[in-house]
Coordinates of C-alpha atoms in Angstrom, one line a residue:
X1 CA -30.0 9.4 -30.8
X2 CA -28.3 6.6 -29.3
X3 CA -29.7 4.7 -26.4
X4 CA -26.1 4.1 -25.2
X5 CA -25.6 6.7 -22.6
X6 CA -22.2 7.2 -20.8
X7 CA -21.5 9.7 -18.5
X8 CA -17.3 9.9 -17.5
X9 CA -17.0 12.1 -14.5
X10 CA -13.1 13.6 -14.8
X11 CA -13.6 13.4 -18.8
X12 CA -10.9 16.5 -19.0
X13 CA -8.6 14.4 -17.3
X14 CA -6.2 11.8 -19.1
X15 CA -8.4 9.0 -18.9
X16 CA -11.5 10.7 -19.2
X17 CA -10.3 12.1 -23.1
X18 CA -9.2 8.7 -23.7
X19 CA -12.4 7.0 -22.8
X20 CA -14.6 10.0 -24.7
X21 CA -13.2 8.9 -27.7
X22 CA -13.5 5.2 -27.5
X23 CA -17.1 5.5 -25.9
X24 CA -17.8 7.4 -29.1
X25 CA -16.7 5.4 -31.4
X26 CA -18.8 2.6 -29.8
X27 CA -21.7 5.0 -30.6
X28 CA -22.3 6.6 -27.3
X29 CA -23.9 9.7 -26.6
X30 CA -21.5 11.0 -24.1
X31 CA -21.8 13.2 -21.2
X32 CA -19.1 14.9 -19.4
X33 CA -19.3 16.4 -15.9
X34 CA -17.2 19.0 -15.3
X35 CA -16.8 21.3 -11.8
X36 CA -18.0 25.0 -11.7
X37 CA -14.4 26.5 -12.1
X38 CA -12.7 30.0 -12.2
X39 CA -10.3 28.6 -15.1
X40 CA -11.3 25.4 -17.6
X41 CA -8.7 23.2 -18.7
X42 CA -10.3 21.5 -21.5
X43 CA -6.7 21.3 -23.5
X44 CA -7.5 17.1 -23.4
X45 CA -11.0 17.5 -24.8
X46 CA -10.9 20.5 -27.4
X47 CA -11.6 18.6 -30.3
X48 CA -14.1 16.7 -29.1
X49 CA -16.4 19.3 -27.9
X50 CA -18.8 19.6 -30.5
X51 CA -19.2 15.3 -29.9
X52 CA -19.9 15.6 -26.4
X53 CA -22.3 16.9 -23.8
X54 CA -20.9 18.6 -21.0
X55 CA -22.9 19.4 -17.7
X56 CA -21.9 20.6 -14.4
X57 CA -21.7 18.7 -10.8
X58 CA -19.3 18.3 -8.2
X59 CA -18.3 15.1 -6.2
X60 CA -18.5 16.7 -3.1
X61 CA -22.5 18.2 -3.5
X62 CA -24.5 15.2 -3.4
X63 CA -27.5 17.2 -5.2
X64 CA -26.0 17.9 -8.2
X65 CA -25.1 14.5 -8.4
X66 CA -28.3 13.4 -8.6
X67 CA -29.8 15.8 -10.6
X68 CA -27.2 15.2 -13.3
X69 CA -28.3 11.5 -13.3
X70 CA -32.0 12.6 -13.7
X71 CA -31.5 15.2 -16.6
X72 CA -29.1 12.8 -18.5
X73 CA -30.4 9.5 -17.6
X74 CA -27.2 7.4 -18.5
X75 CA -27.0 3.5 -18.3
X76 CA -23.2 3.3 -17.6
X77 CA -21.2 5.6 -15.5
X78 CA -17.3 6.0 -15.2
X79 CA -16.2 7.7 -12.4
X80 CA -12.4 8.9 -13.1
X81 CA -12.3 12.0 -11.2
X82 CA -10.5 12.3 -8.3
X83 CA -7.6 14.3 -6.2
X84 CA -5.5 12.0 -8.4
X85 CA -1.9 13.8 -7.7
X86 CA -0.2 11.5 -5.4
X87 CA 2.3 14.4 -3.9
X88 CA -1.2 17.0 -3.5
X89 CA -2.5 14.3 -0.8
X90 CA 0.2 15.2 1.7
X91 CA -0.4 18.8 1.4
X92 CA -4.4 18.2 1.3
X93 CA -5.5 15.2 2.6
X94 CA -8.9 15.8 3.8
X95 CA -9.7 17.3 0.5
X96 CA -8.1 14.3 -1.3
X97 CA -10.7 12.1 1.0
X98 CA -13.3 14.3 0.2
X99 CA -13.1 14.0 -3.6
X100 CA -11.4 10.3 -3.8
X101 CA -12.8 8.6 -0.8
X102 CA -16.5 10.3 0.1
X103 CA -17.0 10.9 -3.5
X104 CA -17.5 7.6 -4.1
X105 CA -19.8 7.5 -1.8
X106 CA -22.2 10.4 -3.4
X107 CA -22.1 8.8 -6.8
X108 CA -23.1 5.5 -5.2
X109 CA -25.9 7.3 -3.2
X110 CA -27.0 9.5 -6.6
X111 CA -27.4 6.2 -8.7
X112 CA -29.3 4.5 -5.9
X113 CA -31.8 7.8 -5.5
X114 CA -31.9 7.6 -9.1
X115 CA -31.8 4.4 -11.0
X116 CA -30.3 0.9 -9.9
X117 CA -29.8 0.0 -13.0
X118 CA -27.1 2.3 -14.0
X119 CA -23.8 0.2 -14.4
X120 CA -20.9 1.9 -12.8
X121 CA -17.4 2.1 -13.4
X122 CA -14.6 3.0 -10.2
X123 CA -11.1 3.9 -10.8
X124 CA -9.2 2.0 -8.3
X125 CA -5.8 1.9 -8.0
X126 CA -2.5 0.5 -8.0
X127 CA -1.4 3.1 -4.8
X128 CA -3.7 1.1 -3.1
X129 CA -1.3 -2.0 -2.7
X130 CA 1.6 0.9 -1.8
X131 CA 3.9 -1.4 0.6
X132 CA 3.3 -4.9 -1.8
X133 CA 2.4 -7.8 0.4
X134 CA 3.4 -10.0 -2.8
X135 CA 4.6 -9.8 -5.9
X136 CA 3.0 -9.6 -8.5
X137 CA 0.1 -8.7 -7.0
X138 CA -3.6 -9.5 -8.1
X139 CA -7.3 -8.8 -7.0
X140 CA -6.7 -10.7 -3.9
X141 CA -3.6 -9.0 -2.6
X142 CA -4.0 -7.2 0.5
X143 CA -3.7 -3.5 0.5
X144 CA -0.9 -1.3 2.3
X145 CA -1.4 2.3 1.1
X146 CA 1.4 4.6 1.4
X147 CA -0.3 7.6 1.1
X148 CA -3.3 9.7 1.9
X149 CA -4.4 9.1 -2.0
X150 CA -3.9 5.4 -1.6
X151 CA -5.8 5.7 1.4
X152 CA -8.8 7.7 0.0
X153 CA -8.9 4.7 -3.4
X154 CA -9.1 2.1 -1.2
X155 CA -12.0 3.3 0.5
X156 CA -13.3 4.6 -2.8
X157 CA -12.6 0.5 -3.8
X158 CA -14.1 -0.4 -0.6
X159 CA -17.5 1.2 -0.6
X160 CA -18.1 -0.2 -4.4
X161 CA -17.9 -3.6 -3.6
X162 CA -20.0 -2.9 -0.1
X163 CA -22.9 -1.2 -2.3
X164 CA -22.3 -4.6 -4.8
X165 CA -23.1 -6.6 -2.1
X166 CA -25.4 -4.7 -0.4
X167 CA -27.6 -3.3 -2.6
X168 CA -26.7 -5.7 -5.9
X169 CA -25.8 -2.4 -8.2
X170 CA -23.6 -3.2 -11.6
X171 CA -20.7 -1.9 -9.6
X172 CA -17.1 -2.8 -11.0
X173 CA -13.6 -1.6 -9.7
X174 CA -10.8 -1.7 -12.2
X175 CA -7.6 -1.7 -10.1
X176 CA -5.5 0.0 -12.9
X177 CA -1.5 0.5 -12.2
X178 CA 0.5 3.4 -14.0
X179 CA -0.9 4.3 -17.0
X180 CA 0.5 7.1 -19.0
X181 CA 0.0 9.4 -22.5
X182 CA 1.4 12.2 -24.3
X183 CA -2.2 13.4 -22.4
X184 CA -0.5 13.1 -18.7
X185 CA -0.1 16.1 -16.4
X186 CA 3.3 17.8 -16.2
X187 CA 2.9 17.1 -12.7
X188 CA 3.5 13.1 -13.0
X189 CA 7.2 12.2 -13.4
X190 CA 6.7 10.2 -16.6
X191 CA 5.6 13.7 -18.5
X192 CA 8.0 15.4 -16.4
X193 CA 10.8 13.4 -18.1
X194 CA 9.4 13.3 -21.6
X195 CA 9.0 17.0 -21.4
X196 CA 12.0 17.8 -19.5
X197 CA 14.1 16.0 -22.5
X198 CA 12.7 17.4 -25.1
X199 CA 13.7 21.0 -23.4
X200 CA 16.9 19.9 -23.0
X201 CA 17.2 18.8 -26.7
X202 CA 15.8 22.0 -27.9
X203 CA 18.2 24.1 -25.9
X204 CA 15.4 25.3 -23.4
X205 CA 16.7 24.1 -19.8
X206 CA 20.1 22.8 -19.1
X207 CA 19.2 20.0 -16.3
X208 CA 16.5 17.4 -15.2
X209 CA 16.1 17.6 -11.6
X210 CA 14.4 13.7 -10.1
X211 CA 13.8 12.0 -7.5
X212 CA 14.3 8.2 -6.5
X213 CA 15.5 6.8 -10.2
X214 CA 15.2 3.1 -8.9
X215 CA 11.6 3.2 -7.6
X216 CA 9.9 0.6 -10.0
X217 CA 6.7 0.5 -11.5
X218 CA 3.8 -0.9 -14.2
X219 CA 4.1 1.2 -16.5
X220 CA 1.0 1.1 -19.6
X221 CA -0.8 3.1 -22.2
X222 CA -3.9 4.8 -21.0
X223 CA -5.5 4.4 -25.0
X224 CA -5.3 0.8 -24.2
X225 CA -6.4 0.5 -20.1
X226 CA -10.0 2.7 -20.8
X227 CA -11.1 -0.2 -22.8
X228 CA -10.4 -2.4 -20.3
X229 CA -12.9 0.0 -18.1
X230 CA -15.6 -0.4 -20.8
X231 CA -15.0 -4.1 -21.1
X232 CA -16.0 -4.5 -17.8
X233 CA -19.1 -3.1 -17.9
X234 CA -20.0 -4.9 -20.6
X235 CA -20.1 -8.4 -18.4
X236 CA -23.0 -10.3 -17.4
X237 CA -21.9 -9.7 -13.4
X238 CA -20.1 -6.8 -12.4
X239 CA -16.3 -7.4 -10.5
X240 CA -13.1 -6.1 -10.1
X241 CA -10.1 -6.3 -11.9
X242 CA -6.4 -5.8 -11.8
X243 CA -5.8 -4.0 -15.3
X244 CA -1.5 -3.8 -15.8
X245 CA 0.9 -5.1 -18.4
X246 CA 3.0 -7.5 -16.1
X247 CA 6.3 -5.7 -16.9
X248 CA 8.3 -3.5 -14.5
X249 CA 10.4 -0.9 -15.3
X250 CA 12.7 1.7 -13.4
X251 CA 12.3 5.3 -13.7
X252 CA 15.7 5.3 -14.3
X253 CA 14.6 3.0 -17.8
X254 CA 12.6 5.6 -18.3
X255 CA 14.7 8.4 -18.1
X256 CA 17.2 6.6 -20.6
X257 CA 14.7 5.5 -23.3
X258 CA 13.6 9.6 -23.4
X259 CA 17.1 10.4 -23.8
X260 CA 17.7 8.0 -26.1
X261 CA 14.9 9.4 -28.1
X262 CA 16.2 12.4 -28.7
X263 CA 19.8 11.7 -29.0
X264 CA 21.2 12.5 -25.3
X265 CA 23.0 10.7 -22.6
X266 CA 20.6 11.1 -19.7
X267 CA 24.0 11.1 -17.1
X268 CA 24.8 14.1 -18.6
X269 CA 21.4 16.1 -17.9
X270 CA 20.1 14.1 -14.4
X271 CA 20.7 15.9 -11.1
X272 CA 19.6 14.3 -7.9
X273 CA 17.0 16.3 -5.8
X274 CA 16.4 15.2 -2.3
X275 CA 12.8 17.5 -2.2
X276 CA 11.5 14.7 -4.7
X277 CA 11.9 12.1 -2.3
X278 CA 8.6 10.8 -1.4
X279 CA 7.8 10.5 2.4
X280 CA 6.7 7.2 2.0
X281 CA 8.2 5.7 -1.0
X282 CA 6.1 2.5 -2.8
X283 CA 9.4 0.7 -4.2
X284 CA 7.3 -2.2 -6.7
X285 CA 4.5 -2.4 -8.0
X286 CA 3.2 -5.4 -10.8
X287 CA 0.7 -6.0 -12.0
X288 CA -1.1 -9.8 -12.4
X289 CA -3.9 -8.6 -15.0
X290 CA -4.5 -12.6 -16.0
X291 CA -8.2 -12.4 -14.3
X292 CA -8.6 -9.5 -17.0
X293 CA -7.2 -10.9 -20.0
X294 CA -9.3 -14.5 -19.5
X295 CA -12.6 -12.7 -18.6
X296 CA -12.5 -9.8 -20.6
X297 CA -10.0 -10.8 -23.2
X298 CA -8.1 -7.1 -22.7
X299 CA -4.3 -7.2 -23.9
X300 CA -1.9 -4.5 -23.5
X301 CA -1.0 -3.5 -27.4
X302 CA 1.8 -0.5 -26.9
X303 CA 4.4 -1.1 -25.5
X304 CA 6.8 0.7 -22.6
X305 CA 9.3 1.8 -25.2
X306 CA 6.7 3.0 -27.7
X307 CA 5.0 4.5 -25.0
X308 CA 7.8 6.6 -24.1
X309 CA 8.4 7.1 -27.3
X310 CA 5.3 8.4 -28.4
X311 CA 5.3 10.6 -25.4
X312 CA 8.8 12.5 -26.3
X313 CA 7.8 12.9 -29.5
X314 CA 4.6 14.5 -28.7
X315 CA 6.3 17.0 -26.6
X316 CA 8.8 17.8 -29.2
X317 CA 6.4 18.9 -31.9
X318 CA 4.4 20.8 -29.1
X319 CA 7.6 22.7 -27.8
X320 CA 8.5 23.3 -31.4
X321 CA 5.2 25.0 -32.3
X322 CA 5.7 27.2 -29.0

């Protein structure tokens, strides 16, 4: 049995199958917590569940918490789970600040109740910088969030580097910008347009309905930014790092390179909708992820086009099977 315990909180989420599968072929023994639910989504995880252990607890009961910890006794913990649905945190905010903000909180508590020496992972975020104070923007940028999710991460970011300093835990924040997969919700406007092009190829809608197409962002592969995660924990002294590829691109770049892919002139398929408008758009965001290269030595390896690439072609051979 390996000594090497991880346990990824959110492991059915994008990021959470990502890291499962490069934690285990570190040699981890790892351990999922999933929530008590009436439905389980474990489409992201279904071939890995004979290779991992998963247990139940909830981010907002501060028991379970704890008595996962003691049962499973893990030295590195990667909190990914969150309200992580940008457009959800208007309609629920306190429950996004319940899961994103407080949960933080409980997981900090639990590994304090349980063992300081547990090394701990937080998923910080871009969202966090929302209206940029520079560009591009680095650990030391000031925050601006534009939304109640931005809001909840930076206390989530916030309350990691307080129980740092205050109670010296291994307690690192990666400040990850957009990361994307043929893994991502439907939800996320990347997948929306991978997905909504390969319909339109395959003669199963007519029309792509978007939002803002010049809003600008970081776009990177999630395969590559878990690793970056991991590679922080693996330090000598815990800190926090921007983790982005220093490229930005358009949605509207995006939108054309899935087109592209499938043979398509994306002007031909677009139609404007005002109800995807964002209250309170966040126009650029860039990365600076030089601290993160130097320290960790993580690199980017896809890139944007292959991304998207990848992506449309995943959900062409999916759609195909249906």
């Amino acid at each position: 049995m390996s000594d090497r315990v991880a346990l990824i909180t959110g492991i059915t989420g994008q990021d959470g199958s990502y890291l499962a599968e490069f934690l285990l072929s570190k040699g981890y023994k790892v351990i999922g917590m999933v929530r008590r639910a009436s439905s389980e989504n474990f489409e992201r995880i279904n071939h890995l569940r004979d290779k991992i252990d998963l247990r139940q607890g909830d981010l907002l009961d501060q028991f379970s918490l704890i008595n996962l910890m003691k049962e499973t006794k893990p030295k590195e913990i990667y909190n990914l789970a969150a309200q992580s649905f940008v457009p959800t945190s208007w309609e629920q905010p306190v429950l996004t600040g319940e899961f994103t903000a407080l949960g933080v909180t409980r997981m900090l508590e639990a590994i304090r109740a349980v063992d300081m020496s547990i090394r701990f992972y937080q998923a910080s975020s871009s969202e966090m910088f929302g209206k940029v104070r520079e560009t591009p923007q680095t650990e030391m940028t000031p925050f601006y969030p534009r939304s109640p999710y931005g809001v909840a991460k930076c206390y989530g970011h916030y309350i990691t580097v307080n129980y740092r300093e205050s109670y010296d835990l291994f307690a690192s924040s990666g400040i990850l910008f957009n990361h994307e997969s043929p893994r991502r919700g439907l939800e996320f406007v990347t997948r929306k347009v991978t997905d909504g092009a390969a319909r339109i190829k395959l003669g199963m809608q007519k029309e792509l309905r978007m939002g803002n197409l010049d809003a600008q962002r970081d776009w990177g592969f999630a395969g590559d930014y878990v690793k970056a995660m991991w590679m922080m924990l693996q330090q000598d002294n815990p800190d926090d790092y921007v983790v982005a590829t220093g490229e930005t691109h358009s949605v509207r770049d995006l939108v054309q390179i899935a087109f592209e892919r499938v043979g398509l002139d994306y002007e031909k398929h677009v139609v404007i909708d005002p109800k995807f408008i964002r209250p309170a758009e966040v126009d650029l965001l860039i990365g600076d992820a030089s601290k993160a290269k130097a320290d960790l030595g993580w690199e980017p390896e896809v890139s944007f086009k292959q991304m998207v690439e990848m992506m449309v072609d995943a959900d062409l051979e999916r759609l195909q099977k249906k």
